[in-house]
Coordinates of C-alpha atoms and ligand atoms in Angstrom, one line a residue:
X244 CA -10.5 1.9 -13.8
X245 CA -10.0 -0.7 -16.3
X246 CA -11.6 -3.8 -15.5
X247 CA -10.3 -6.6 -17.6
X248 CA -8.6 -8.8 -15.6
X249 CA -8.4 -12.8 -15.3
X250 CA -10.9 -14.9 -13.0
X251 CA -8.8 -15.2 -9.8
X252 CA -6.7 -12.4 -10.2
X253 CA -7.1 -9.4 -7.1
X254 CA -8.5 -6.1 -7.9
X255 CA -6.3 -4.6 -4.9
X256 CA -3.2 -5.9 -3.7
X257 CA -1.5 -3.9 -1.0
X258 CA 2.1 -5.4 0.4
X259 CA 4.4 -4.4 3.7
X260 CA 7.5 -4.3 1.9
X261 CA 9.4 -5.3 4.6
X262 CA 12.6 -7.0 5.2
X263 CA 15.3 -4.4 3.8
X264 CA 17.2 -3.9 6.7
X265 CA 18.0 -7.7 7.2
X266 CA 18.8 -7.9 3.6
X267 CA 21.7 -4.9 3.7
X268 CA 22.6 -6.2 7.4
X269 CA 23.4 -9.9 5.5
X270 CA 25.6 -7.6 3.0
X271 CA 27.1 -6.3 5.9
X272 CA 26.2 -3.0 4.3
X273 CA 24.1 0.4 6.2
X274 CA 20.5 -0.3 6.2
X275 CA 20.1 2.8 3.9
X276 CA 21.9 0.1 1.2
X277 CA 18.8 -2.4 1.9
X278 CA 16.1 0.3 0.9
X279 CA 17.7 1.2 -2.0
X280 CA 17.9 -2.3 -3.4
X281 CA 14.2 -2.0 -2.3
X282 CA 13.6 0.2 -5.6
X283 CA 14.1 -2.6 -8.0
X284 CA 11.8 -4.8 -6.2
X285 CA 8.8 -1.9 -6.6
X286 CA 9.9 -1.6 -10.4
X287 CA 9.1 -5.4 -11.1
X288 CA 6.0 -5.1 -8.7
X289 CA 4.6 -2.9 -10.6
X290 CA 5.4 -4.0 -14.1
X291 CA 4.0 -7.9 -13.1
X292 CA 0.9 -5.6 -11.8
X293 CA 0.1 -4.3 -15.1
X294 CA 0.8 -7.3 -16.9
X295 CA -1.5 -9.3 -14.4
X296 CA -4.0 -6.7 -15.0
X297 CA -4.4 -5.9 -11.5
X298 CA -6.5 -2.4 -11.1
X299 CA -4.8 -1.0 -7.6
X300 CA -1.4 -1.5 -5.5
X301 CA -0.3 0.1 -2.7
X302 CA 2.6 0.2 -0.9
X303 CA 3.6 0.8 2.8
X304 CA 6.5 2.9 2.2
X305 CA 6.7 4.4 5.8
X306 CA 4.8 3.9 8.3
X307 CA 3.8 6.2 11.0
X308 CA 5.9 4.6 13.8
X309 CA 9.0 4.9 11.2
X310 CA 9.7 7.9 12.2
X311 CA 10.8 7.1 15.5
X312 CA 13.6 5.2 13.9
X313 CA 17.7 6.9 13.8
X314 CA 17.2 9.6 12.8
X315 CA 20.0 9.3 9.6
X316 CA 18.1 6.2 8.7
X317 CA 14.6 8.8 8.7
X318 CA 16.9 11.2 6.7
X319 CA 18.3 8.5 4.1
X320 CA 14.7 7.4 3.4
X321 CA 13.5 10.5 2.7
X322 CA 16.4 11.3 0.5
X323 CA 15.3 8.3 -1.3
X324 CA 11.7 9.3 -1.8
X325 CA 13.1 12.4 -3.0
X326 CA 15.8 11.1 -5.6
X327 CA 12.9 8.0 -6.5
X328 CA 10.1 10.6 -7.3
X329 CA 12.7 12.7 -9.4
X330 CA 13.7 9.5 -11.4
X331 CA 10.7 7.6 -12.0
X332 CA 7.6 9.4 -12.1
X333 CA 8.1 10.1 -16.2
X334 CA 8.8 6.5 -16.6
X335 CA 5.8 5.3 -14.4
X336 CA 3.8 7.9 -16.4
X337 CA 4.8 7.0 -20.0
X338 CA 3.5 3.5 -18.9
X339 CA 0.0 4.8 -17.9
X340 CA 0.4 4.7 -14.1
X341 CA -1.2 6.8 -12.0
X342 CA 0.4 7.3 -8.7
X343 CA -1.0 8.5 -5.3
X344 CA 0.4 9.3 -2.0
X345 CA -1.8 8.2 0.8
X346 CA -1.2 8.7 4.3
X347 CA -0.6 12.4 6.9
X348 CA 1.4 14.2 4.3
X349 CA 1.8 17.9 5.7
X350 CA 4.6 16.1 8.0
X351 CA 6.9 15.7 5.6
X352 CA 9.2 18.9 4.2
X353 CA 7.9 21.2 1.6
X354 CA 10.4 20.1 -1.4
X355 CA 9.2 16.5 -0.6
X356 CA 5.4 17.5 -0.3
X357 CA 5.5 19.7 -3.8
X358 CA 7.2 16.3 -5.4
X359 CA 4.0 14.0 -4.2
X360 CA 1.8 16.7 -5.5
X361 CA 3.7 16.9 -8.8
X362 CA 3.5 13.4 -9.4
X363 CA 0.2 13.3 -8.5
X364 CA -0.7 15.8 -10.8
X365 CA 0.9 14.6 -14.0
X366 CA -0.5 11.4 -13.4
X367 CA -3.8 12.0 -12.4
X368 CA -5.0 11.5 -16.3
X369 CA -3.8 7.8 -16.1
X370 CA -5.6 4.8 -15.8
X371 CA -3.6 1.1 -16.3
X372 CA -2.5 1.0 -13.1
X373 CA -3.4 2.6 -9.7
X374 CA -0.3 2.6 -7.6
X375 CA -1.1 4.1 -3.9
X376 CA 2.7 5.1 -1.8
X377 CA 1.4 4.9 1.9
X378 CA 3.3 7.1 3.6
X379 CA 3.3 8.4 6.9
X380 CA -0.1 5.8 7.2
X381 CA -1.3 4.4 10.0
X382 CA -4.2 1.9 9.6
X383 CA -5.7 3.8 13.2
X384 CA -5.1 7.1 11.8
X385 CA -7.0 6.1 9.1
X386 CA -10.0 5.0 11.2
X387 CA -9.3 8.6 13.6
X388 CA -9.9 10.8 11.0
X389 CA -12.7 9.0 9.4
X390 CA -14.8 9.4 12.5
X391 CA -13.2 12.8 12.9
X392 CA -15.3 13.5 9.2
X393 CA -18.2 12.0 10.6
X394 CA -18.1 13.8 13.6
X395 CA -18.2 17.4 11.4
X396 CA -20.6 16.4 9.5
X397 CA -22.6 15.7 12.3
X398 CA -21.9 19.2 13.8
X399 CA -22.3 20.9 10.4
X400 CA -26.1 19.3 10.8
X401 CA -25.4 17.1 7.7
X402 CA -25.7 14.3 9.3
X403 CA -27.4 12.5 12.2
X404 CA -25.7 10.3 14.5
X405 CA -28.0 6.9 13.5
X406 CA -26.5 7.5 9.9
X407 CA -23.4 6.7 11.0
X408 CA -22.8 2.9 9.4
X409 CA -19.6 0.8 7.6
X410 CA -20.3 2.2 4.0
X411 CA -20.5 5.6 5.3
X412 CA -17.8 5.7 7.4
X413 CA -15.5 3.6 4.4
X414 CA -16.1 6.6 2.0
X415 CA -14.1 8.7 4.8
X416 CA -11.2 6.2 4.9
X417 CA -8.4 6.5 2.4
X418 CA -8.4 3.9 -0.6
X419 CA -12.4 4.4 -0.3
X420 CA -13.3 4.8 -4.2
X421 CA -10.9 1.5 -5.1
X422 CA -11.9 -2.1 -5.3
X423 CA -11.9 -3.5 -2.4
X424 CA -8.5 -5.0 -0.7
X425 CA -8.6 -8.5 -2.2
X426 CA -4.8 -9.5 -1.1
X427 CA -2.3 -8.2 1.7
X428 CA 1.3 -9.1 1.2
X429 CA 4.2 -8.8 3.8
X430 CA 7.8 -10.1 3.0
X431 CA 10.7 -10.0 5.6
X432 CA 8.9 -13.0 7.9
X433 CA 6.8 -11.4 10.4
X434 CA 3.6 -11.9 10.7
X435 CA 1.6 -9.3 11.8
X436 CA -0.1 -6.1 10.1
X437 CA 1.7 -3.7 12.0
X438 CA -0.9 -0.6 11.4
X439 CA -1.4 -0.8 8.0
X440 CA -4.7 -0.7 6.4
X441 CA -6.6 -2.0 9.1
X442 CA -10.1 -0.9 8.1
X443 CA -9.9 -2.1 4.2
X444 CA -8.0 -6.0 5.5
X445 CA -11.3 -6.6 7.2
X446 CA -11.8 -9.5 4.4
X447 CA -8.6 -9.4 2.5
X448 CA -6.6 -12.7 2.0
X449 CA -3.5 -12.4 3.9
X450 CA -0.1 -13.9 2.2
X451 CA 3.3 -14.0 4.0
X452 CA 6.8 -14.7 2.8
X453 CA 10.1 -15.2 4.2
X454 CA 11.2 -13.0 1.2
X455 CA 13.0 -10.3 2.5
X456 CA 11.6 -6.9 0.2
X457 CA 14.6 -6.3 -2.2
X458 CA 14.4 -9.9 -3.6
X459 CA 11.0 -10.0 -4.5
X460 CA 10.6 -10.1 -8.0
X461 CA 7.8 -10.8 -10.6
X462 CA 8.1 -15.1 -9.7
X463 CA 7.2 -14.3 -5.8
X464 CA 4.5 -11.7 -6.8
X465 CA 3.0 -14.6 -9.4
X466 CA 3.2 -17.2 -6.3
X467 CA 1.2 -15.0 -4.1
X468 CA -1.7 -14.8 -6.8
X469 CA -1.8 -18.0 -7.8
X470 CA -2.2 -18.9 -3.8
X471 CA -4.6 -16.1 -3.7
X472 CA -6.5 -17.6 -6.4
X473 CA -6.9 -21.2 -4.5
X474 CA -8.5 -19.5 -1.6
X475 CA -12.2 -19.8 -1.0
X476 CA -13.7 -16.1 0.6
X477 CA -16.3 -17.4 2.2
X478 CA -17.2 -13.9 4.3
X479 CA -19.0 -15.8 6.8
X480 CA -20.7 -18.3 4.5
X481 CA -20.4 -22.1 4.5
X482 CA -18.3 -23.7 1.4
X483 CA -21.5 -25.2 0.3
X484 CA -23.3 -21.8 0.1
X485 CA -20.2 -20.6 -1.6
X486 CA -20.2 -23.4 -3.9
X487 CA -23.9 -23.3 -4.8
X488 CA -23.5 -19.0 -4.5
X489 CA -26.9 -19.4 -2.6
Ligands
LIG771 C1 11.0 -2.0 5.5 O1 12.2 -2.6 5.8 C2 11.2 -0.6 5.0 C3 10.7 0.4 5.9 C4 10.1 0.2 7.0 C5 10.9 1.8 5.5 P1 12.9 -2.5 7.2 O2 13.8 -1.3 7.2 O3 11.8 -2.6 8.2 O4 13.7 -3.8 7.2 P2 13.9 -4.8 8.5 O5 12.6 -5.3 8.9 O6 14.7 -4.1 9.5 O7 14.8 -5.9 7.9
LIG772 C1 6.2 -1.9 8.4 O1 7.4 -2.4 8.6 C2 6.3 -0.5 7.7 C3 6.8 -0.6 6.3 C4 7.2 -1.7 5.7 C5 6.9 0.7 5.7 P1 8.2 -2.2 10.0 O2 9.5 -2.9 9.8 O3 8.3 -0.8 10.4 O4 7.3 -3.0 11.0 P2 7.6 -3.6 12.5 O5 8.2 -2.5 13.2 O6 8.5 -4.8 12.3 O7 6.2 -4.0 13.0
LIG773 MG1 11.0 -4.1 9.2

């Protein structure tokens, strides 16, 4: 993991790109338009991440509630992770990206799954920038199987129950060898985290924008660093403890 990267600059951003639905609905065009405008949006994201020198992103691509949406929408999005991993991983690649798919893949269909694990793969060498696709993720789900781990390990006679603690059970969650979450993003307007990494946002710095996903560009993804880089994290300190760094 390279780490060069400007004072004030987060490791690990993570964003709900959210907001695509409104955006085709303004176009009076299907929603299925909105998430494929979405695509540029993740191509400048990432570029201005590398640039930046940013060490991790991740992406809520699909969440595990989307799939009680229409089911054509369901289908159009999965088309779309199909046609996005067959057009851009070689790019993503040539420019030293390593990508990941995070999340409960075996519920998605073989050709899709064998794409992930392709991409995976030929990436896995890579090292400017750590791009994480959650898919199929759930922040609880996260958490479940986590203490599903510890629970095995506690069968297997690996482990007692009084190891059980935070750092042990983080190794179990996914993300758990990265930097630590240093700025959550969510565009469309809402505010909420709506089950996404809910174990790694325990201390992230939370940015919302009334940026609906397929406008956001490099200039909004600059805006929410340089207001990430005016926050204090205190993590339960006083500013004078922070400011002294007793
Ligand atoms: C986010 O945009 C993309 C996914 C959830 C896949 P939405 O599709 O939720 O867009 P809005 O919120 O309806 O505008
Ligand atoms: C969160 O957006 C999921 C993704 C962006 C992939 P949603 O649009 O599904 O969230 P809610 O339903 O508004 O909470
Ligand atoms: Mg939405």
């Amino acid at each position: 993991m390279p780490g060069a990267q400007a004072a004030g600059v987060p490791r690990h951003i993570a964003i709900v790109m959210d907001g695509n639905g409104r955006w085709a609905k303004a176009r009076h065009r299907p929603r299925s338009f909105g998430h494929n405008a979405g695509r540029k949006a993740v191509r400048a994201v990432i570029e201005a991440c590398m640039r930046e020198g940013v060490q991790a992103l991740t992406l809520f691509a699909f969440s595990s509630e989307n799939w009680h949406r229409p089911q054509d929408e369901v289908g159009a999005l999965m088309d779309l992770f199909l046609r996005a991993l067959d057009r851009e991983v070689e790019e993503l690649h040539g420019h030293g990206v390593r990508l990941r798919f995070v999340g409960e893949l075996d519920a998605f269909d073989q050709p899709l799954r064998r794409r992930m694990q392709a991409s995976m793969t030929r990436t896995e060498g890579n090292d400017k920038l750590l791009v994480n696709i959650a898919v199929n993720y759930g922040g609880r789900w996260d958490i479940v199987r986590a203490a599903r781990r510890a629970a095995e390990a506690v069968a297997n006679g690996e482990l007692r129950v009084d190891q059980i603690d935070e750092s042990r059970l983080d190794q179990w969650t996914s993300l758990a060898e990265l930097p630590p979450l240093d700025l959550f993003i969510r565009t469309g307007g809402e505010y909420r985290l709506s089950n996404f990494l809910l174990w790694q946002a325990a201390y992230a710095e939370l940015y919302f924008t009334d940026t609906l996903w397929p406008d956001f560009d490099e200039a909004c993804l600059r805006r929410a660093i340089e207001d990430y880089a005016r926050r204090e994290r205190r993590y339960g300190r006083t500013g004078e403890q922070v400011a002294t760094n007793v």
